[in-house]
Structures are given as structure tokens and as C-alpha cells.
């Protein structure tokens, strides 16, 4: 799309600003041969395209970032340490080895939005928790971490009830039997996003047991994302957090 021509049409009155915005939302992608980069996703969804790092080479990731232009805080998820080290010579990135998230063109968020709480059943869920937390923070949400507050010691969770009940959205991350989401769902009035993890012994079936527990939650207002999908939980939490009308 010729953006200058579109701006001129708005200026001379042949296209209204609303019509121009609709055209921009539906604008074509950039075809790199190995990737079709959705450069106008932020106009439709409020957030720029996120790069899934696993399976992509560092040159491919660098090419996508370069096409996105002067965009700050581009999320690159599931990135290995080796790939991050190679990208460091090509791009301006920060990298967190726990969550395996890199942020290209990092810029500090001065006034983060609302309140997203990330609660975890145990320390073993930390990598998934941090994927959710860093995702939400990078997109612009204020995040509070409540880690290792699982149901095996419920008093740990109840001691933080004030934080939970002041949140706009809670992301409950748990493996084993995955009961944390139901407990949190019964304590708060905000939406709860349940993230099952693959943490657990054999009958946990790599997170399937936690997933099924969360899907069968008796608490209302609990939604569930896929096993170990901290990114999905953090992204959805941010979108809920930024909705107008939230207290």
C-alpha cells in the first residue's frame, strides 16, 4: 500500500480518516519468501506481530525484525540461548534464559497498565510463569508475581489475598493436578487464565492431567490455554487488562 498516496487522499477529502484506517488494517503483508510479515497487526489487535523463535534461524528472525521497522519491544518467544547469542550481533535485543524470550528494540514501559497477577503452583513452573510475565510486561501491563503459592500449602496463597483481589486478571500456572486455578477462581472477581504445565509425575501425562482439571474447573470465570503456553496466558491477560472500563 502506498501510504503517502493514502495520506494525500485523506488530506484532499476523497477518503475519510475512518476509511483510511480500515484500509490500513487490511493492508497487505511483507513477503520475505520464508515468512509473510503482518506489519499492520497492531492496528487490528493492538499489539505487533510476535515472532515464534523455535525452528527459525537467526538470519530469518533478523529479517523479520528488520521488516517490522522502527517497532519497539518486539517479542521473540521460545528462543534458544545459542540463537540469542547469534542475534546479539545482528540486533539490539535483551534475552531472558528462564522464559527463553528475547525482546528486540527494547524500550522501558513508563506507565504500565492495570494489574496482572501471575500465580504459580510451584517453583518448577517458573519458566512458564516468566514467559507469561515477560510477555504481559513487554506489551505494557503492570505485572505482580506470586510464585510457589500452590494448594499443598494453601496458607501461602491466602496470605496474598489482597494482591489477588485487586488484580484485573490473574494467570494461574500449575502442573501436578492443576488445582490452583479453581482455588484462585473461587477467591477473585476478575477473569482467571489457567495455564497447565507439564510438571508432574507419570500420571500427570505431560500436563494432560492439569489441563483436564482446569477445563473441568467448578469455579466460574476460568479460561484455559494450552499446556506450557505461558505466552498465550500472558498475551490474553494483557488484552483483558487493557480493555476500557476495567476498574
Short mmCIF file of C-alpha atoms in Angstrom, two decimals:
data_model
loop_
_atom_site.label_atom_id
_atom_site.label_comp_id
_atom_site.label_asym_id
_atom_site.label_seq_id
_atom_site.Cartn_x
_atom_site.Cartn_y
_atom_site.Cartn_z
CA UNK A 1 0.00 0.00 0.00
CA UNK A 2 1.22 3.49 -0.88
CA UNK A 3 0.87 5.23 2.48
CA UNK A 4 1.80 8.67 1.14
CA UNK A 5 -0.92 8.46 -1.51
CA UNK A 6 -3.46 7.42 1.11
CA UNK A 7 -2.49 10.34 3.35
CA UNK A 8 -2.91 12.69 0.40
CA UNK A 9 -6.39 11.27 -0.23
CA UNK A 10 -7.29 11.96 3.39
CA UNK A 11 -5.90 15.49 3.08
CA UNK A 12 -7.90 16.31 -0.05
CA UNK A 13 -11.09 14.79 1.39
CA UNK A 14 -11.55 11.95 -1.10
CA UNK A 15 -11.04 9.41 1.72
CA UNK A 16 -12.25 9.85 5.30
CA UNK A 17 -9.90 9.10 8.21
CA UNK A 18 -12.08 6.12 9.20
CA UNK A 19 -11.93 4.71 5.67
CA UNK A 20 -8.16 5.17 5.64
CA UNK A 21 -7.82 3.30 8.93
CA UNK A 22 -9.87 0.40 7.58
CA UNK A 23 -7.61 0.21 4.52
CA UNK A 24 -4.52 0.20 6.72
CA UNK A 25 -5.95 -2.60 8.89
CA UNK A 26 -6.45 -4.73 5.80
CA UNK A 27 -3.15 -3.73 4.21
CA UNK A 28 -1.02 -6.47 2.68
CA UNK A 29 1.84 -8.22 4.41
CA UNK A 30 5.52 -8.17 3.56
CA UNK A 31 6.52 -11.33 1.68
CA UNK A 32 10.09 -12.34 2.56
CA UNK A 33 9.91 -15.68 0.81
CA UNK A 34 10.34 -17.60 4.06
CA UNK A 35 7.79 -15.51 6.02
CA UNK A 36 4.79 -13.26 5.42
CA UNK A 37 5.16 -10.49 7.98
CA UNK A 38 1.90 -8.92 9.16
CA UNK A 39 3.12 -5.35 9.52
CA UNK A 40 -0.29 -3.87 10.43
CA UNK A 41 -1.38 -6.34 13.10
CA UNK A 42 -1.16 -3.68 15.80
CA UNK A 43 -3.91 -1.71 14.05
CA UNK A 44 -6.28 -4.70 14.28
CA UNK A 45 -5.27 -6.25 17.59
CA UNK A 46 -3.45 -3.53 19.49
CA UNK A 47 -0.16 -5.49 19.56
CA UNK A 48 2.53 -6.04 16.95
CA UNK A 49 3.27 -9.46 15.50
CA UNK A 50 5.15 -11.77 17.85
CA UNK A 51 7.93 -13.95 16.43
CA UNK A 52 7.96 -17.63 17.40
CA UNK A 53 11.66 -18.31 17.60
CA UNK A 54 11.74 -22.13 17.70
CA UNK A 55 12.50 -23.59 14.28
CA UNK A 56 13.61 -20.27 12.77
CA UNK A 57 17.22 -19.46 12.01
CA UNK A 58 18.80 -16.29 13.44
CA UNK A 59 19.03 -14.74 9.92
CA UNK A 60 15.31 -15.40 9.39
CA UNK A 61 14.42 -13.81 12.73
CA UNK A 62 16.65 -10.83 11.99
CA UNK A 63 14.98 -10.40 8.59
CA UNK A 64 11.52 -10.33 10.15
CA UNK A 65 12.57 -7.79 12.78
CA UNK A 66 14.16 -5.56 10.14
CA UNK A 67 10.99 -5.58 8.01
CA UNK A 68 8.92 -4.56 11.05
CA UNK A 69 10.88 -1.29 11.02
CA UNK A 70 11.11 1.04 14.00
CA UNK A 71 8.87 -1.03 16.23
CA UNK A 72 9.92 -1.24 19.88
CA UNK A 73 9.58 -4.25 22.18
CA UNK A 74 9.22 -6.95 19.53
CA UNK A 75 8.69 -10.27 21.32
CA UNK A 76 10.63 -13.32 20.17
CA UNK A 77 9.45 -16.43 22.05
CA UNK A 78 10.95 -19.89 22.57
CA UNK A 79 14.41 -18.74 21.52
CA UNK A 80 17.44 -20.86 22.40
CA UNK A 81 20.47 -19.38 24.12
CA UNK A 82 22.59 -20.17 21.05
CA UNK A 83 20.22 -18.35 18.70
CA UNK A 84 20.05 -15.39 21.09
CA UNK A 85 23.84 -15.18 21.20
CA UNK A 86 23.97 -15.08 17.39
CA UNK A 87 21.19 -12.49 17.15
CA UNK A 88 23.04 -10.24 19.58
CA UNK A 89 25.50 -9.45 16.82
CA UNK A 90 22.71 -8.54 14.39
CA UNK A 91 20.04 -6.84 16.51
CA UNK A 92 19.55 -4.84 19.68
CA UNK A 93 17.95 -7.46 21.93
CA UNK A 94 17.57 -8.44 25.55
CA UNK A 95 17.28 -12.12 26.40
CA UNK A 96 15.90 -13.98 29.41
CA UNK A 97 17.16 -17.57 29.57
CA UNK A 98 14.45 -18.68 32.03
CA UNK A 99 11.49 -17.78 29.82
CA UNK A 100 13.51 -18.11 26.58
CA UNK A 101 12.07 -14.77 25.46
CA UNK A 102 14.07 -12.13 23.60
CA UNK A 103 12.89 -8.57 23.11
CA UNK A 104 14.12 -6.72 20.04
CA UNK A 105 14.44 -2.93 20.18
CA UNK A 106 13.70 -2.96 23.93
CA UNK A 107 12.20 0.15 25.46
CA UNK A 108 11.10 0.63 29.06
CA UNK A 109 7.35 0.98 29.61
CA UNK A 110 6.98 4.17 31.63
CA UNK A 111 3.35 3.79 32.74
CA UNK A 112 2.31 0.13 32.69
CA UNK A 113 -1.41 -0.62 32.63
CA UNK A 114 -3.64 -2.02 35.34
CA UNK A 115 -2.71 -5.12 37.29
CA UNK A 116 -1.91 -8.62 36.03
CA UNK A 117 -1.04 -11.19 38.69
CA UNK A 118 0.94 -14.30 37.75
CA UNK A 119 0.46 -17.01 40.38
CA UNK A 120 2.31 -20.33 40.28
CA UNK A 121 1.77 -23.64 41.98
CA UNK A 122 5.48 -24.23 42.47
CA UNK A 123 8.99 -23.10 41.62
CA UNK A 124 9.19 -25.83 38.97
CA UNK A 125 6.63 -23.83 36.95
CA UNK A 126 8.95 -20.82 36.85
CA UNK A 127 9.86 -20.95 33.13
CA UNK A 128 6.20 -20.92 32.07
CA UNK A 129 5.39 -18.21 34.64
CA UNK A 130 8.17 -15.97 33.38
CA UNK A 131 7.07 -16.49 29.78
CA UNK A 132 3.64 -15.18 30.81
CA UNK A 133 5.02 -12.37 32.97
CA UNK A 134 7.57 -11.04 30.49
CA UNK A 135 5.03 -11.23 27.67
CA UNK A 136 2.49 -9.13 29.58
CA UNK A 137 5.13 -6.69 30.82
CA UNK A 138 6.65 -6.19 27.36
CA UNK A 139 3.22 -5.47 25.91
CA UNK A 140 2.62 -2.79 28.56
CA UNK A 141 0.89 -4.38 31.56
CA UNK A 142 1.89 -4.00 35.20
CA UNK A 143 2.71 -7.49 36.50
CA UNK A 144 2.90 -8.83 40.05
CA UNK A 145 4.48 -12.24 40.60
CA UNK A 146 3.17 -14.63 43.26
CA UNK A 147 5.31 -17.73 42.90
CA UNK A 148 5.19 -21.03 44.81
CA UNK A 149 1.73 -20.49 46.31
CA UNK A 150 0.23 -23.85 45.37
CA UNK A 151 -2.55 -25.75 47.13
CA UNK A 152 -0.15 -28.04 49.01
CA UNK A 153 0.30 -25.07 51.38
CA UNK A 154 -2.86 -23.03 50.89
CA UNK A 155 -1.92 -20.52 53.60
CA UNK A 156 0.77 -19.17 51.25
CA UNK A 157 -1.88 -18.19 48.73
CA UNK A 158 -4.33 -16.84 51.31
CA UNK A 159 -1.62 -14.58 52.75
CA UNK A 160 -1.58 -12.74 49.40
CA UNK A 161 -5.35 -12.43 49.05
CA UNK A 162 -5.22 -8.63 48.93
CA UNK A 163 -2.98 -8.74 45.87
CA UNK A 164 -5.15 -11.33 44.13
CA UNK A 165 -8.38 -9.47 44.78
CA UNK A 166 -7.00 -6.16 43.47
CA UNK A 167 -5.97 -7.68 40.12
CA UNK A 168 -7.75 -7.08 36.82
CA UNK A 169 -6.79 -10.57 35.66
CA UNK A 170 -4.94 -13.50 37.24
CA UNK A 171 -2.84 -16.03 35.36
CA UNK A 172 -2.76 -19.26 37.39
CA UNK A 173 0.11 -21.53 36.35
CA UNK A 174 0.28 -25.06 37.76
CA UNK A 175 1.31 -28.60 36.98
CA UNK A 176 0.73 -31.79 39.00
CA UNK A 177 -3.09 -31.94 39.38
CA UNK A 178 -3.59 -28.27 38.41
CA UNK A 179 -5.97 -27.35 41.24
CA UNK A 180 -4.59 -23.82 41.71
CA UNK A 181 -6.81 -22.27 39.02
CA UNK A 182 -10.04 -23.49 40.64
CA UNK A 183 -8.96 -22.23 44.06
CA UNK A 184 -7.99 -18.81 42.69
CA UNK A 185 -11.20 -18.68 40.64
CA UNK A 186 -13.22 -19.04 43.83
CA UNK A 187 -11.40 -16.18 45.55
CA UNK A 188 -11.39 -13.37 42.97
CA UNK A 189 -13.95 -11.42 40.95
CA UNK A 190 -11.70 -10.90 37.90
CA UNK A 191 -11.07 -13.30 35.00
CA UNK A 192 -8.64 -16.16 35.65
CA UNK A 193 -6.48 -17.62 32.89
CA UNK A 194 -5.33 -21.13 33.73
CA UNK A 195 -2.04 -22.37 32.30
CA UNK A 196 -1.38 -26.10 32.83
CA UNK A 197 2.26 -27.13 32.85
CA UNK A 198 3.97 -30.42 32.08
CA UNK A 199 5.43 -30.52 35.60
CA UNK A 200 4.49 -33.72 37.41
CA UNK A 201 5.00 -37.44 37.79
CA UNK A 202 3.95 -40.14 35.32
CA UNK A 203 0.18 -39.98 35.75
CA UNK A 204 0.38 -36.24 35.06
CA UNK A 205 0.79 -37.36 31.42
CA UNK A 206 2.99 -34.41 30.50
CA UNK A 207 0.44 -31.83 31.65
CA UNK A 208 -2.75 -33.52 30.43
CA UNK A 209 -3.92 -34.18 34.00
CA UNK A 210 -3.55 -30.48 34.91
CA UNK A 211 -5.21 -29.46 31.63
CA UNK A 212 -8.25 -31.65 32.28
CA UNK A 213 -8.56 -30.41 35.87
CA UNK A 214 -8.52 -26.81 34.69
CA UNK A 215 -11.01 -27.49 31.89
CA UNK A 216 -13.33 -29.07 34.47
CA UNK A 217 -12.97 -26.24 36.97
CA UNK A 218 -16.06 -25.70 39.14
CA UNK A 219 -15.14 -22.02 39.55
CA UNK A 220 -16.82 -19.64 37.11
CA UNK A 221 -14.75 -17.22 35.06
CA UNK A 222 -11.79 -19.54 34.44
CA UNK A 223 -10.45 -19.93 30.90
CA UNK A 224 -7.68 -22.32 29.89
CA UNK A 225 -4.80 -22.13 27.43
CA UNK A 226 -2.63 -24.98 26.20
CA UNK A 227 -0.02 -26.92 28.17
CA UNK A 228 3.10 -24.83 28.96
CA UNK A 229 1.68 -21.92 26.95
CA UNK A 230 2.86 -19.10 29.18
CA UNK A 231 2.99 -16.77 26.20
CA UNK A 232 -0.68 -17.38 25.41
CA UNK A 233 -1.66 -16.77 29.02
CA UNK A 234 0.36 -13.56 29.28
CA UNK A 235 -0.86 -12.23 25.93
CA UNK A 236 -4.52 -12.85 26.75
CA UNK A 237 -4.06 -11.35 30.22
CA UNK A 238 -2.67 -8.16 28.67
CA UNK A 239 -5.58 -7.87 26.24
CA UNK A 240 -8.08 -8.26 29.09
CA UNK A 241 -6.11 -5.83 31.24
CA UNK A 242 -6.18 -3.10 28.60
CA UNK A 243 -9.94 -3.26 27.95
CA UNK A 244 -11.71 0.04 28.58
CA UNK A 245 -13.95 0.10 31.61
CA UNK A 246 -11.75 -2.17 33.74
CA UNK A 247 -11.66 -0.94 37.35
#
